[in-house]
C-alpha cells in the first residue's frame, strides 16, 4: 500500500523557535496533501490543504503566517510552525491523496509529536 | 451542515465476540463514507470506504461496514474480535470540498 512518512516523529523545542515537519509520499505522487492537528482524545482537525505548486488553503481559524505550508513537489510537503509557543504543542499529522474528487482514500503519516517548552 | 457522529467514546468487547462501532452522518447529496483506524504511536490506516453499490462493504483486517441510507448510518462491524483490534476508530464523510469530515473517534477495547 501507499506509504507516507513524516519527519521528525518527535520534536521538543523552546518557545519562540521555529520547527519544520516534513511529509513525504514514498511510493506514489500526491496531488493533494493535508495537514491535521490532533488533540488528546479528540478527532483530527484539518488545518490546511495543499496542492502541488499552489498555495495552501487554510481552514478558518488557522493562522497562515504561523503555520507555513509548502508543497514543492508531488512527494513532499512541509509544515513550519513559526515562533512556536506552548499552546502549539500537539500531534501533527499529514496525509496524502492521489487524484482528485475525494474518491480516493487518504494515506496518513505516523504523525509528529511537538512539545514546546 | 455536513457532519459525522460517533455516539460511543469507547466500546468494550470480549475477544471472539462480534463488534460494532457506530457512525451516523449528515450530508447533502450522496455520501462518500470512510473508516480509518489509529493504532498507538502509528498513523491512521484506511479500512474501507463506501462510494456506491453494495451496501455491505468489506475492508481490511476482516472488518466490514453496512451503509444504511434510511438510517444515515455506516456502522463498522467484525464477526469475531481480536485483542489486536484494540485501537481508535474514526468514521469520516467527504464534504462538498472533497475533504474529509471526521467523527470524534471511538476507542475499541478488546479484552482477552
Tab-separated table of N, CA and C in Angstrom, chain A residues 10 34 36 38 41-44 46 49 59 91 93 97 101-111, chain B residues 6 32 34 36 38 41-46 49 51 88 90-91 94 97-100 102-105:
chain	number	residue	atom	x	y	z
A	10	UNK	N	9.188	13.005	16.697
A	10	UNK	CA	9.037	13.784	17.933
A	10	UNK	C	9.997	14.964	17.885
A	34	UNK	N	-2.642	17.018	3.048
A	34	UNK	CA	-3.428	17.635	4.114
A	34	UNK	C	-2.594	17.661	5.396
A	36	UNK	N	-3.147	17.975	9.520
A	36	UNK	CA	-4.110	17.907	10.603
A	36	UNK	C	-3.412	18.132	11.938
A	38	UNK	N	-4.141	16.999	15.989
A	38	UNK	CA	-4.958	16.139	16.828
A	38	UNK	C	-4.642	16.396	18.284
A	41	UNK	N	-7.279	12.652	22.858
A	41	UNK	CA	-8.630	12.091	22.943
A	41	UNK	C	-9.636	12.853	22.077
A	42	UNK	N	-9.136	13.502	21.066
A	42	UNK	CA	-10.029	14.226	20.160
A	42	UNK	C	-9.782	13.812	18.720
A	43	UNK	N	-10.677	14.254	17.882
A	43	UNK	CA	-10.571	13.889	16.482
A	43	UNK	C	-9.542	14.760	15.770
A	44	UNK	N	-9.377	14.497	14.503
A	44	UNK	CA	-8.439	15.279	13.716
A	44	UNK	C	-9.062	16.604	13.320
A	46	UNK	N	-8.613	19.503	10.636
A	46	UNK	CA	-7.918	19.880	9.415
A	46	UNK	C	-7.391	21.296	9.539
A	49	UNK	N	-5.052	22.456	3.392
A	49	UNK	CA	-4.968	21.557	2.244
A	49	UNK	C	-4.027	22.179	1.232
A	59	UNK	N	-7.830	26.339	6.787
A	59	UNK	CA	-9.155	26.319	7.392
A	59	UNK	C	-9.342	27.557	8.255
A	91	UNK	N	-0.140	16.997	18.375
A	91	UNK	CA	0.235	15.904	17.468
A	91	UNK	C	-0.173	16.347	16.066
A	93	UNK	N	-0.384	15.641	12.044
A	93	UNK	CA	-0.474	14.507	11.124
A	93	UNK	C	-0.643	15.020	9.711
A	97	UNK	N	-3.072	12.291	-0.844
A	97	UNK	CA	-4.089	11.652	-1.677
A	97	UNK	C	-3.703	11.815	-3.132
A	101	UNK	N	-11.166	14.762	-6.603
A	101	UNK	CA	-12.555	14.397	-6.387
A	101	UNK	C	-12.824	13.753	-5.047
A	102	UNK	N	-11.809	13.424	-4.326
A	102	UNK	CA	-12.028	12.893	-2.992
A	102	UNK	C	-12.483	11.453	-2.951
A	103	UNK	N	-12.511	10.763	-4.088
A	103	UNK	CA	-12.944	9.377	-4.077
A	103	UNK	C	-11.852	8.456	-3.578
A	104	UNK	N	-10.622	8.899	-3.729
A	104	UNK	CA	-9.521	8.068	-3.290
A	104	UNK	C	-9.284	8.263	-1.802
A	105	UNK	N	-8.874	7.178	-1.155
A	105	UNK	CA	-8.606	7.300	0.264
A	105	UNK	C	-7.347	8.112	0.484
A	106	UNK	N	-7.278	8.699	1.662
A	106	UNK	CA	-6.086	9.420	2.055
A	106	UNK	C	-5.169	8.459	2.803
A	107	UNK	N	-3.884	8.646	2.600
A	107	UNK	CA	-2.886	7.859	3.304
A	107	UNK	C	-2.198	8.773	4.304
A	108	UNK	N	-2.065	8.278	5.498
A	108	UNK	CA	-1.610	9.124	6.589
A	108	UNK	C	-0.186	8.814	7.015
A	109	UNK	N	0.505	9.860	7.399
A	109	UNK	CA	1.798	9.685	8.024
A	109	UNK	C	1.616	9.280	9.475
A	110	UNK	N	2.698	8.873	10.132
A	110	UNK	CA	2.620	8.405	11.514
A	110	UNK	C	2.466	9.524	12.528
A	111	UNK	N	2.585	10.765	12.086
A	111	UNK	CA	2.409	11.876	12.998
A	111	UNK	C	3.705	12.375	13.602
B	6	UNK	N	-20.050	9.828	16.036
B	6	UNK	CA	-19.736	8.520	16.603
B	6	UNK	C	-20.207	8.585	18.048
B	32	UNK	N	-20.138	9.850	0.689
B	32	UNK	CA	-18.945	9.033	0.467
B	32	UNK	C	-18.316	8.857	1.841
B	34	UNK	N	-16.016	6.749	4.926
B	34	UNK	CA	-14.749	6.069	5.146
B	34	UNK	C	-14.635	5.647	6.609
B	36	UNK	N	-11.353	4.686	9.252
B	36	UNK	CA	-9.925	4.608	9.471
B	36	UNK	C	-9.677	4.102	10.880
B	38	UNK	N	-6.633	4.002	14.019
B	38	UNK	CA	-5.378	4.581	14.501
B	38	UNK	C	-4.863	3.742	15.662
B	41	UNK	N	0.733	5.358	18.575
B	41	UNK	CA	2.013	5.768	18.007
B	41	UNK	C	2.170	5.411	16.526
B	42	UNK	N	1.057	5.238	15.872
B	42	UNK	CA	1.114	4.956	14.438
B	42	UNK	C	0.115	5.834	13.714
B	43	UNK	N	0.317	5.983	12.421
B	43	UNK	CA	-0.593	6.803	11.632
B	43	UNK	C	-1.923	6.130	11.408
B	44	UNK	N	-2.860	6.908	10.927
B	44	UNK	CA	-4.173	6.351	10.615
B	44	UNK	C	-4.066	5.424	9.413
B	45	UNK	N	-4.812	4.358	9.479
B	45	UNK	CA	-4.814	3.414	8.368
B	45	UNK	C	-6.218	3.278	7.813
B	46	UNK	N	-6.295	3.286	6.504
B	46	UNK	CA	-7.571	3.143	5.828
B	46	UNK	C	-8.105	1.728	6.008
B	49	UNK	N	-14.194	1.936	2.478
B	49	UNK	CA	-14.961	3.102	2.042
B	49	UNK	C	-16.220	2.654	1.320
B	51	UNK	N	-18.643	4.207	-1.631
B	51	UNK	CA	-18.883	5.256	-2.622
B	51	UNK	C	-20.243	5.035	-3.259
B	88	UNK	N	-8.116	3.051	18.057
B	88	UNK	CA	-9.048	4.172	17.940
B	88	UNK	C	-9.595	4.173	16.513
B	90	UNK	N	-12.019	5.863	13.496
B	90	UNK	CA	-12.623	7.107	13.047
B	90	UNK	C	-13.481	6.860	11.814
B	91	UNK	N	-14.662	7.439	11.841
B	91	UNK	CA	-15.543	7.454	10.688
B	91	UNK	C	-15.414	8.838	10.041
B	94	UNK	N	-16.938	12.496	3.122
B	94	UNK	CA	-16.385	13.507	2.239
B	94	UNK	C	-17.368	14.660	2.112
B	97	UNK	N	-16.260	19.919	-0.567
B	97	UNK	CA	-14.956	20.429	-0.991
B	97	UNK	C	-13.977	19.274	-1.190
B	98	UNK	N	-14.519	18.068	-1.203
B	98	UNK	CA	-13.706	16.857	-1.392
B	98	UNK	C	-12.736	16.628	-0.241
B	99	UNK	N	-13.080	17.142	0.929
B	99	UNK	CA	-12.262	16.890	2.106
B	99	UNK	C	-13.052	16.040	3.082
B	100	UNK	N	-12.337	15.456	4.004
B	100	UNK	CA	-12.986	14.550	4.943
B	100	UNK	C	-13.431	15.293	6.196
B	102	UNK	N	-14.476	14.471	9.982
B	102	UNK	CA	-14.179	13.344	10.859
B	102	UNK	C	-15.123	13.262	12.039
B	103	UNK	N	-15.436	12.034	12.423
B	103	UNK	CA	-16.097	11.815	13.698
B	103	UNK	C	-15.088	11.980	14.819
B	104	UNK	N	-15.584	11.958	16.043
B	104	UNK	CA	-14.725	12.193	17.202
B	104	UNK	C	-13.862	10.995	17.554
B	105	UNK	N	-14.176	9.862	16.964
B	105	UNK	CA	-13.391	8.659	17.240
B	105	UNK	C	-14.024	7.812	18.331
